[in-house]
PDB file of C-alpha atoms and ligand atoms in Angstrom:
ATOM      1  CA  UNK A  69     158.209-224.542 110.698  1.00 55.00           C
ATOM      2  CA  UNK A  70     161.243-226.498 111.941  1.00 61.00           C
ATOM      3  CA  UNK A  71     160.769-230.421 110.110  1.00 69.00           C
ATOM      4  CA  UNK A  72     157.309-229.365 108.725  1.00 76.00           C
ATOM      5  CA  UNK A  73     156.737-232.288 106.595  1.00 78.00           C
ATOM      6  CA  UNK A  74     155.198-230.263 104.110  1.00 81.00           C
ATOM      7  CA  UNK A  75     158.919-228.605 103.232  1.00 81.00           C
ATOM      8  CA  UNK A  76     159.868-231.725 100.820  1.00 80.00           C
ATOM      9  CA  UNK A  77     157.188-231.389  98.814  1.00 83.00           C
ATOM     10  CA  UNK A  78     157.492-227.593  98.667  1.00 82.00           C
ATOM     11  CA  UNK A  79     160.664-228.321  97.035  1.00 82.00           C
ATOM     12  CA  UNK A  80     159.627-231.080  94.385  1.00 84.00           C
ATOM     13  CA  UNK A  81     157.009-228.563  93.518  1.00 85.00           C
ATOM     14  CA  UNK A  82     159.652-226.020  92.746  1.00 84.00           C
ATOM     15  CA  UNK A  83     162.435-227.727  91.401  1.00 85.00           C
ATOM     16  CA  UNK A  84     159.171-229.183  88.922  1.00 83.00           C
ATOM     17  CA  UNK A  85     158.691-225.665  87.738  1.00 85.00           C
ATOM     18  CA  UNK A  86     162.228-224.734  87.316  1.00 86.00           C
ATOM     19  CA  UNK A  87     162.015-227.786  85.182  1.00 84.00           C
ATOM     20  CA  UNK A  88     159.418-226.683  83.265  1.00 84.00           C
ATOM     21  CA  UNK A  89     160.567-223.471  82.396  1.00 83.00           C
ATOM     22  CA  UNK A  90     163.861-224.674  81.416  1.00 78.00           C
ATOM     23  CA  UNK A  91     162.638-227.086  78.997  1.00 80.00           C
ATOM     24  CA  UNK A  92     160.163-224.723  77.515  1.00 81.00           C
ATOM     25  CA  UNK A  93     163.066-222.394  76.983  1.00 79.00           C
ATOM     26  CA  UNK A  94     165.049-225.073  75.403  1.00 79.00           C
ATOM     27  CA  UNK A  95     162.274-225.990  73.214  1.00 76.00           C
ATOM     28  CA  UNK A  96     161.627-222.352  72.057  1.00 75.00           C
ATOM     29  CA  UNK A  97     165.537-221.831  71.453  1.00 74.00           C
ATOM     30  CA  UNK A  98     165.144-225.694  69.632  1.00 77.00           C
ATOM     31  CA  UNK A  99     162.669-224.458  67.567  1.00 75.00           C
ATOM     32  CA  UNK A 100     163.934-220.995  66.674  1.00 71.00           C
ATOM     33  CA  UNK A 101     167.012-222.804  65.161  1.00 71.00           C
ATOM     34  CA  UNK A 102     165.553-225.552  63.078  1.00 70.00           C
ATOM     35  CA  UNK A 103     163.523-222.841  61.605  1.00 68.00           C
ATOM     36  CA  UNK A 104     166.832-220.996  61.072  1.00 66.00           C
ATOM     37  CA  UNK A 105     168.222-224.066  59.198  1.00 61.00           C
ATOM     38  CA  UNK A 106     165.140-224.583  57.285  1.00 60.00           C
ATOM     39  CA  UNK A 107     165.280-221.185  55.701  1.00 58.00           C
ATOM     40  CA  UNK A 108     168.993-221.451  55.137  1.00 53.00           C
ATOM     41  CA  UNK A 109     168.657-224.424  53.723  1.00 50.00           C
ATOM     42  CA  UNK A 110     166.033-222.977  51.052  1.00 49.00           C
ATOM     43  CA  UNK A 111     168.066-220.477  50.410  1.00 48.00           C
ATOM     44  CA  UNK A 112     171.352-222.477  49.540  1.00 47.00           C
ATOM     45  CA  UNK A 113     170.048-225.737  47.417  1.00 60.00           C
ATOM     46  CA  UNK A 114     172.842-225.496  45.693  1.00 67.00           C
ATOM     47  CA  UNK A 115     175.182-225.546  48.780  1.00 84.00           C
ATOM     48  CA  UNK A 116     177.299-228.442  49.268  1.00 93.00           C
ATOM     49  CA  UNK A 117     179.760-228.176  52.118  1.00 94.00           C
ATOM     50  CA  UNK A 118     181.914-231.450  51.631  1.00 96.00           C
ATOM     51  CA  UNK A 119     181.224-232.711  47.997  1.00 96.00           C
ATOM     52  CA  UNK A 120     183.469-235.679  48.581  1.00 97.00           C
ATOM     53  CA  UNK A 121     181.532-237.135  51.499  1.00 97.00           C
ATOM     54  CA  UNK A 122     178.718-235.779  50.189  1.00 97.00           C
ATOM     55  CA  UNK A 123     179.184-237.851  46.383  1.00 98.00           C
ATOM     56  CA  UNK A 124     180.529-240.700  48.707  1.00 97.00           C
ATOM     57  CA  UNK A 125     177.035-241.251  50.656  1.00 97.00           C
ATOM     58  CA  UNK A 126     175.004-240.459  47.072  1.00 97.00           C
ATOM     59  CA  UNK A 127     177.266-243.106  45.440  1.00 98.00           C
ATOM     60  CA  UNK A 128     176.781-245.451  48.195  1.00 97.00           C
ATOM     61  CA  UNK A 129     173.065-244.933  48.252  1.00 97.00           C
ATOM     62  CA  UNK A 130     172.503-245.143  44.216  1.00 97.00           C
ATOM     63  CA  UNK A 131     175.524-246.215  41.979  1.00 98.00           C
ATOM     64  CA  UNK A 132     176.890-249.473  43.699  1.00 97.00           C
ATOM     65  CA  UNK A 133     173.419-251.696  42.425  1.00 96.00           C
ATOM     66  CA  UNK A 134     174.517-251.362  39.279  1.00 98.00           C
ATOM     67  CA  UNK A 135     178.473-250.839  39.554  1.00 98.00           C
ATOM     68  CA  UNK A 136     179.678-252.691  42.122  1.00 97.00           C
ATOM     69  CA  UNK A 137     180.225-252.409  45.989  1.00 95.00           C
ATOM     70  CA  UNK A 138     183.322-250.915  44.917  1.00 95.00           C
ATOM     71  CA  UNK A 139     182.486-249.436  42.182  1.00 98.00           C
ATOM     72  CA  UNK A 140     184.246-251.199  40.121  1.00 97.00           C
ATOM     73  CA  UNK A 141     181.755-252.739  37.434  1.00 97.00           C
ATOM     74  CA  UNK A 142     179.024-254.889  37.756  1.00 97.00           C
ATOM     75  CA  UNK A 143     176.365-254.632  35.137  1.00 96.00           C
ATOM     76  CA  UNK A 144     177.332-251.050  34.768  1.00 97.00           C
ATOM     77  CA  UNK A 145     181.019-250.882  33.943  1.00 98.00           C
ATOM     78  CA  UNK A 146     183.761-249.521  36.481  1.00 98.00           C
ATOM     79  CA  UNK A 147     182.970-245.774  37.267  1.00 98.00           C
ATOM     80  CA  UNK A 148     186.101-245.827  39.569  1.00 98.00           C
ATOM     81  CA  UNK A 149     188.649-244.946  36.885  1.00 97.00           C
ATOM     82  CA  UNK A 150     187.262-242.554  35.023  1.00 98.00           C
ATOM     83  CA  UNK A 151     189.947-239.239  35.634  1.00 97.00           C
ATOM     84  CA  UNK A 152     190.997-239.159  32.472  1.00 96.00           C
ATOM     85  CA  UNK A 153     188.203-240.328  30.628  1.00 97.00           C
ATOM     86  CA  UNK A 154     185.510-237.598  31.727  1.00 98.00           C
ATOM     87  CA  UNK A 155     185.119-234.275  33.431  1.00 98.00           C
ATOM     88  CA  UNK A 156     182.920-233.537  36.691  1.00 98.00           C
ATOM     89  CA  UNK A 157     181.260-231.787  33.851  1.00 98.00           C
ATOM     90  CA  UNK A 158     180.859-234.697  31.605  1.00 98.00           C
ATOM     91  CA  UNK A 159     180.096-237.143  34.620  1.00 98.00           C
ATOM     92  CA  UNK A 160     177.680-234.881  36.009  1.00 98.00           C
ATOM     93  CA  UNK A 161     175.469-234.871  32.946  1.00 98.00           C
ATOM     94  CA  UNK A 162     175.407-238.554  32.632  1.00 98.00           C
ATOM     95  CA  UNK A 163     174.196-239.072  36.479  1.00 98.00           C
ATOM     96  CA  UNK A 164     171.715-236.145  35.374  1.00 98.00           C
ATOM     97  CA  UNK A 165     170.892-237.646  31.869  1.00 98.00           C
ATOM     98  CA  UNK A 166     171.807-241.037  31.861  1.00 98.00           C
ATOM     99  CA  UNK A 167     173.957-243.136  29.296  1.00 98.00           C
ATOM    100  CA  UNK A 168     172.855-245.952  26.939  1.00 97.00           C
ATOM    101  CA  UNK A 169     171.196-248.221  29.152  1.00 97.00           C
ATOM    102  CA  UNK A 170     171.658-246.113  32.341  1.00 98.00           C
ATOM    103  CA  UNK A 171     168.213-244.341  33.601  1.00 97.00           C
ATOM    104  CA  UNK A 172     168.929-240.974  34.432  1.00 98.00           C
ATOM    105  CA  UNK A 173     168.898-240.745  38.347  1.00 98.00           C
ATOM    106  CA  UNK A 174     166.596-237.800  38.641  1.00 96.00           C
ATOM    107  CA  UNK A 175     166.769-237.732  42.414  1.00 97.00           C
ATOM    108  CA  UNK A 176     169.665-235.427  42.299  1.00 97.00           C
ATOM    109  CA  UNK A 177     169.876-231.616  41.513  1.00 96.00           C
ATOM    110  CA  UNK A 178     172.418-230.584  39.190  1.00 96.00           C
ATOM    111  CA  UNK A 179     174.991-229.466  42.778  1.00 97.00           C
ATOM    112  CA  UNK A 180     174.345-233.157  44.131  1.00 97.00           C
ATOM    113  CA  UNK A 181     175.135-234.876  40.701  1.00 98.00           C
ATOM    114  CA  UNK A 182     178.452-232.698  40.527  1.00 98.00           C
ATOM    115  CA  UNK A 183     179.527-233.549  44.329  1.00 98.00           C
ATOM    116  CA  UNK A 184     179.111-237.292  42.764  1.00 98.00           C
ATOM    117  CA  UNK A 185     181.063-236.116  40.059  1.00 98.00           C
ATOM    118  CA  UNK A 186     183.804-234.999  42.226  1.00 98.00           C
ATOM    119  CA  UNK A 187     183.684-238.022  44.217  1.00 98.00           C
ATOM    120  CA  UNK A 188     184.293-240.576  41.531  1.00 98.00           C
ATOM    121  CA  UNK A 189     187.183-238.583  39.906  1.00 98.00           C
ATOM    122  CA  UNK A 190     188.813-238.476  43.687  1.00 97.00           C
ATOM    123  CA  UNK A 191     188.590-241.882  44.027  1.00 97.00           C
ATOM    124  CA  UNK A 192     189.839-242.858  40.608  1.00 95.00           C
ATOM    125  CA  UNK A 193     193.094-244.573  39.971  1.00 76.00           C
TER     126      UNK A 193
HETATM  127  C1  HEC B  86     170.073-249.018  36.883  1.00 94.78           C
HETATM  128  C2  HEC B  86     171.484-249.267  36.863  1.00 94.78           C
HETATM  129  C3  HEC B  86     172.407-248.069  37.026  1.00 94.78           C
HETATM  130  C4  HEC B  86     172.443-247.164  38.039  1.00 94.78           C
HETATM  131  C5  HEC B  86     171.525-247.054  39.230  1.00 94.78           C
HETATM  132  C6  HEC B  86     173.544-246.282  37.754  1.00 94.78           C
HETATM  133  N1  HEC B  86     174.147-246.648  36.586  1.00 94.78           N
HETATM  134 FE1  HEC B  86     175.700-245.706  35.688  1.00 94.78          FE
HETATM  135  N2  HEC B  86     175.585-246.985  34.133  1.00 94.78           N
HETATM  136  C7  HEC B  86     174.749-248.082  34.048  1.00 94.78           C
HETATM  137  C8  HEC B  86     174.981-248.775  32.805  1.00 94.78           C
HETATM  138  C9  HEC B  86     174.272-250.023  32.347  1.00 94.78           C
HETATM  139  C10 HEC B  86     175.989-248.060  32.123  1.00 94.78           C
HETATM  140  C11 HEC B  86     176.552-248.340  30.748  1.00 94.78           C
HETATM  141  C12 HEC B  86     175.640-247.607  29.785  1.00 94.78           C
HETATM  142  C13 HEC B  86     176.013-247.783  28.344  1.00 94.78           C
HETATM  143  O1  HEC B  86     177.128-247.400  27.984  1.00 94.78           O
HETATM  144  O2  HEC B  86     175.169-248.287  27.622  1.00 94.78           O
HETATM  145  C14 HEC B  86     176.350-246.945  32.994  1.00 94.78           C
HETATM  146  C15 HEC B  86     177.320-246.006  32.684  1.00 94.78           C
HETATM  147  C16 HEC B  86     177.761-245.032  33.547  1.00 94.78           C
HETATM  148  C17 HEC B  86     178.837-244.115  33.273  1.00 94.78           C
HETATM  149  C18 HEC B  86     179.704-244.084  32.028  1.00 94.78           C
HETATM  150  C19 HEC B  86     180.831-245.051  32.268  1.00 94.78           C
HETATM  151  C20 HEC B  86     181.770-245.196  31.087  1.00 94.78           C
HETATM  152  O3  HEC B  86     182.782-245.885  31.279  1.00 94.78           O
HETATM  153  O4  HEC B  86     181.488-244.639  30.030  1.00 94.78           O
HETATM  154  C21 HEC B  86     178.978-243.324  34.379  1.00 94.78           C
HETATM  155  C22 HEC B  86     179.988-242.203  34.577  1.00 94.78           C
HETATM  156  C23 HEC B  86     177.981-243.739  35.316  1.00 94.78           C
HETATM  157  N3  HEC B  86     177.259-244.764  34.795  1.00 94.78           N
HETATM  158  C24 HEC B  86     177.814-243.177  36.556  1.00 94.78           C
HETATM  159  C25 HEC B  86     176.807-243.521  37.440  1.00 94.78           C
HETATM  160  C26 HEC B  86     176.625-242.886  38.720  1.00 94.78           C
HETATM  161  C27 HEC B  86     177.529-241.815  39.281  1.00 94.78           C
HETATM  162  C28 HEC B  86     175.539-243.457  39.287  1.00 94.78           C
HETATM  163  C29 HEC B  86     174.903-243.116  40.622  1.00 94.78           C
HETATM  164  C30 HEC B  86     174.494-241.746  40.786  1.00 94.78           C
HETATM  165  C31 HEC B  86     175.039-244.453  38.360  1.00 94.78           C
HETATM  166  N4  HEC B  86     175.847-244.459  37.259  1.00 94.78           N
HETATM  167  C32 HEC B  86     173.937-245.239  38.589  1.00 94.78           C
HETATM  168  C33 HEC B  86     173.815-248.458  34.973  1.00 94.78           C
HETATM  169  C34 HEC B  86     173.486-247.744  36.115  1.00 94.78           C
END
């Protein structure tokens, strides 16, 4: 058997199927835990780890077109001043409402508009 030349490729054969059943383990273990998240997820809508960065990125994504980069007025007025002037209650119900003019952005659940809520009161001076 000594320098059979048929050794190498009995190894790239088997290190291929060690491959191969590695990866398909990965992918069932992969699969088994977004399936996990998914049904977390359903069962916590209302779950919002970090509502600060959450509101931050929801801000970002749907409040600056109207009130600024900075939120600080454009042709909505400033909403980065408003601790004093509403609760996360009363802030909450306008992003879920809308004000005046203001459409009501129905794109966020009542948990989302509040982590908003609690953004914009953070960040007000
Ligand atoms: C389509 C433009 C538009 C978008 C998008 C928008 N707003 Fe407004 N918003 C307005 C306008 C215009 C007003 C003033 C309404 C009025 O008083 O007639 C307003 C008013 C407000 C007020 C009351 C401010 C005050 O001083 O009384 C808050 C709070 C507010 N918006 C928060 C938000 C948040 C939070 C978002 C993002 C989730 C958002 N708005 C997205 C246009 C918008």
């Amino acid at each position: 058997m000594k320098g059979s030349p048929l050794i190498p490729f009995a190894l790239i054969a088997l290190i291929g199927i060690l491959l191969m059943a590695g990866l398909s383990a990965y992918g069932l273990f992969e699969r088994n835990a977004a399936e996990e998240g998914e049904n977390g997820a359903e069962e916590e809508v209302t779950e919002i780890e970090d509502p600060i960065a959450a509101g931050e990125e929801m801000a970002q994504a749907s409040c600056i077109n109207c009130h600024g980069g900075d939120l600080a007025g454009a042709a909505g007025p400033a909403i980065n001043n408003l601790d004093g002037q509403y609760t996360v209650e009363q802030i909450s119900e306008i992003i879920q409402v809308g004000i005046g003019s203001m459409p009501p952005q129905t794109q966020y659940d009542p948990a989302e508009a509040d982590a908003i809520a609690e953004y914009l009161l953070s960040i007000s001076e």
